[in-house]
Amino acid sequence: MQDADALPLDYYTVFVELKSQLADEFDFVAEAVAMDRVYQTVSRTPEGLPCEPPLVIPRPVPGLVSKRVLVMDYLPGVPLSRARDEMIKKGIDPDGPEAKLFGRKLLRALTETFGRCILETGFFHADPHGGNIFVLDDGSVGLIDFGQVKQISGRNRETLGKVMIALAESEGRPEDYDKIGKLALELGVEINPDAKKEAAPAIALWLFDGSATELPGGYDMGELSPNSPVQELSSFPQDLVLVGRSTILIKGLSSRLGIPWSLANEWAPIARSALGIGRDSASKKESRVRFRDVWKTLKQWSKGRATKAVQKMPSPIRTKVLSAIVKRQEKKEQHR
C-alpha cells in the first residue's frame, strides 16, 4: 500500500469529482440525452454541415428509454480490453502492420472525438476505458456508456484551447514556456511555492504531448518519478479532472502502441476553429468548405471499399501493403 504522501498530488479533488459523477451513473434518460448530444457534436462540422463521425456512437431507440431502461443500437464487436486476444484468434499479429494501422486509426478517432467535444462544446464522455471503447467487426471504433459525462465552463474551455495552441506553436524558447505556464495557471492549476518556474509548462507538456522526450526544467516524464512535474502540483482544478482522465487514456494508448502522439498538435486546429482564429478567411471560403465535406464523404466511402479489398488479399501481399501504408502515415505524422 502506497503512503498518501508519496502520491504525486492530493487526490481529494479527484474523488470529489468522481462522487458527483456517480450520482447520475444510472439515470438512463440522462444517458440517452448525453449520447445524442455527443453524437450531434461529432457528426457535424463546426460550420454545422453533416460529416462522417470519427467513431461509432450508438443511438437510443425512441420510445424505449426510461429512467431505469435504455434500449440503443447494438454495436457488433469486442471491447478494446479484449481486442488483442481477438486478433490472435483471427490470425492477426498484434504487433504486425495491420494492428499498427488500426492503432493509428484508434488514436485518431479518440483524439478527434474528445478534442471536438472538449474544445467546441465543453461537453464530453467522461468514462473512457478499455471496456467502453469497442473494436467493431468492420474495423471501426465504437464508444459506449454515456452514464458519466462532463460539462466544463466556457472560460476553461477557451483557456484550454489557448494552451493547446501555445503548446503546438512552441519552439522551446523561454518566452514560449512562460506563455504556456501563465495559461496553465489561468486554468486553476496550483504549483508548490518552491517549484521551478518551468513546473507549470512542464505539467502542460507532460499532460498533452505524449510525443515529448524532454520537459523544461529537467523534469522526468514518469508520473511517479521523484523528479516528475506532477510532484509539483499542490492542487488541480476539479472542473478539469475528467479532461485529464481522457488525455491520460489517449497518452497511455499511444505509449502502449509505440506510436508518438501529441494531443496538443492534434487539438490545436480544433482549438483555433473553436476560438474563431482565422474565421474571417474561413468565411470567404464557405463554398470550398462545403465541397471539402462532400469530398471527405466520398473519400470515406472509397476508403471503406479499399479496406475490404485489402482484407481479401493473400496474407503476404496484405502484410506488404499494410506495412507500406503504416510507413506512409508515419512519414506524414513527422511533417505535421
Coordinates of N, CA and C in Angstrom, one line a residue, residues 2 14 17 45 77 79 81 157 170 195 208 241 245 251 255 259 265 272 275 287 325:
Q2 N 0.6 2.2 -0.9 CA 1.5 3.3 -1.0 C 1.0 4.4 0.0
V14 N -10.0 14.8 -7.1 CA -10.4 13.7 -8.0 C -11.6 13.0 -7.5
E17 N -14.9 14.9 -7.6 CA -15.4 14.9 -8.9 C -16.1 13.6 -9.3
T45 N -19.8 19.3 -38.9 CA -18.6 20.2 -38.9 C -18.9 21.4 -38.0
G77 N -19.0 -6.2 -32.0 CA -17.6 -6.1 -31.9 C -17.1 -6.6 -30.5
P79 N -14.8 -5.3 -26.8 CA -14.2 -4.1 -26.1 C -12.7 -4.1 -26.4
S81 N -10.3 -3.9 -24.4 CA -9.6 -4.7 -23.5 C -9.4 -6.2 -23.9
R157 N -12.8 26.1 -21.1 CA -12.8 25.5 -22.5 C -11.9 26.4 -23.4
S170 N 4.9 26.2 -29.8 CA 6.1 26.4 -29.0 C 7.4 25.9 -29.7
A195 N 8.5 25.4 -6.2 CA 8.7 24.7 -7.5 C 9.5 25.6 -8.5
F208 N -0.3 16.8 -22.2 CA -0.9 17.0 -23.5 C 0.0 16.6 -24.7
V241 N -10.6 17.6 -14.0 CA -10.1 16.3 -13.6 C -10.4 15.3 -14.7
R245 N -8.3 12.8 -17.3 CA -8.5 11.4 -17.4 C -8.6 11.0 -18.9
K251 N -2.9 9.2 -24.1 CA -1.4 9.2 -23.9 C -1.0 7.8 -23.6
S255 N 1.5 5.3 -25.9 CA 2.7 4.7 -25.3 C 2.7 3.1 -25.5
I259 N 3.4 4.5 -30.6 CA 3.1 5.5 -31.6 C 3.3 6.9 -30.9
N265 N -0.7 19.0 -30.7 CA -0.6 19.2 -32.2 C -1.9 18.9 -32.9
R272 N -8.2 26.4 -32.6 CA -8.3 27.6 -33.5 C -9.7 27.8 -34.1
L275 N -12.1 28.9 -31.2 CA -11.9 30.2 -30.8 C -12.1 31.3 -31.8
S287 N -17.9 28.2 -49.7 CA -18.2 27.2 -50.8 C -17.2 26.1 -50.8
I325 N 1.5 1.3 -46.0 CA 0.6 2.3 -45.5 C 1.0 2.9 -44.2

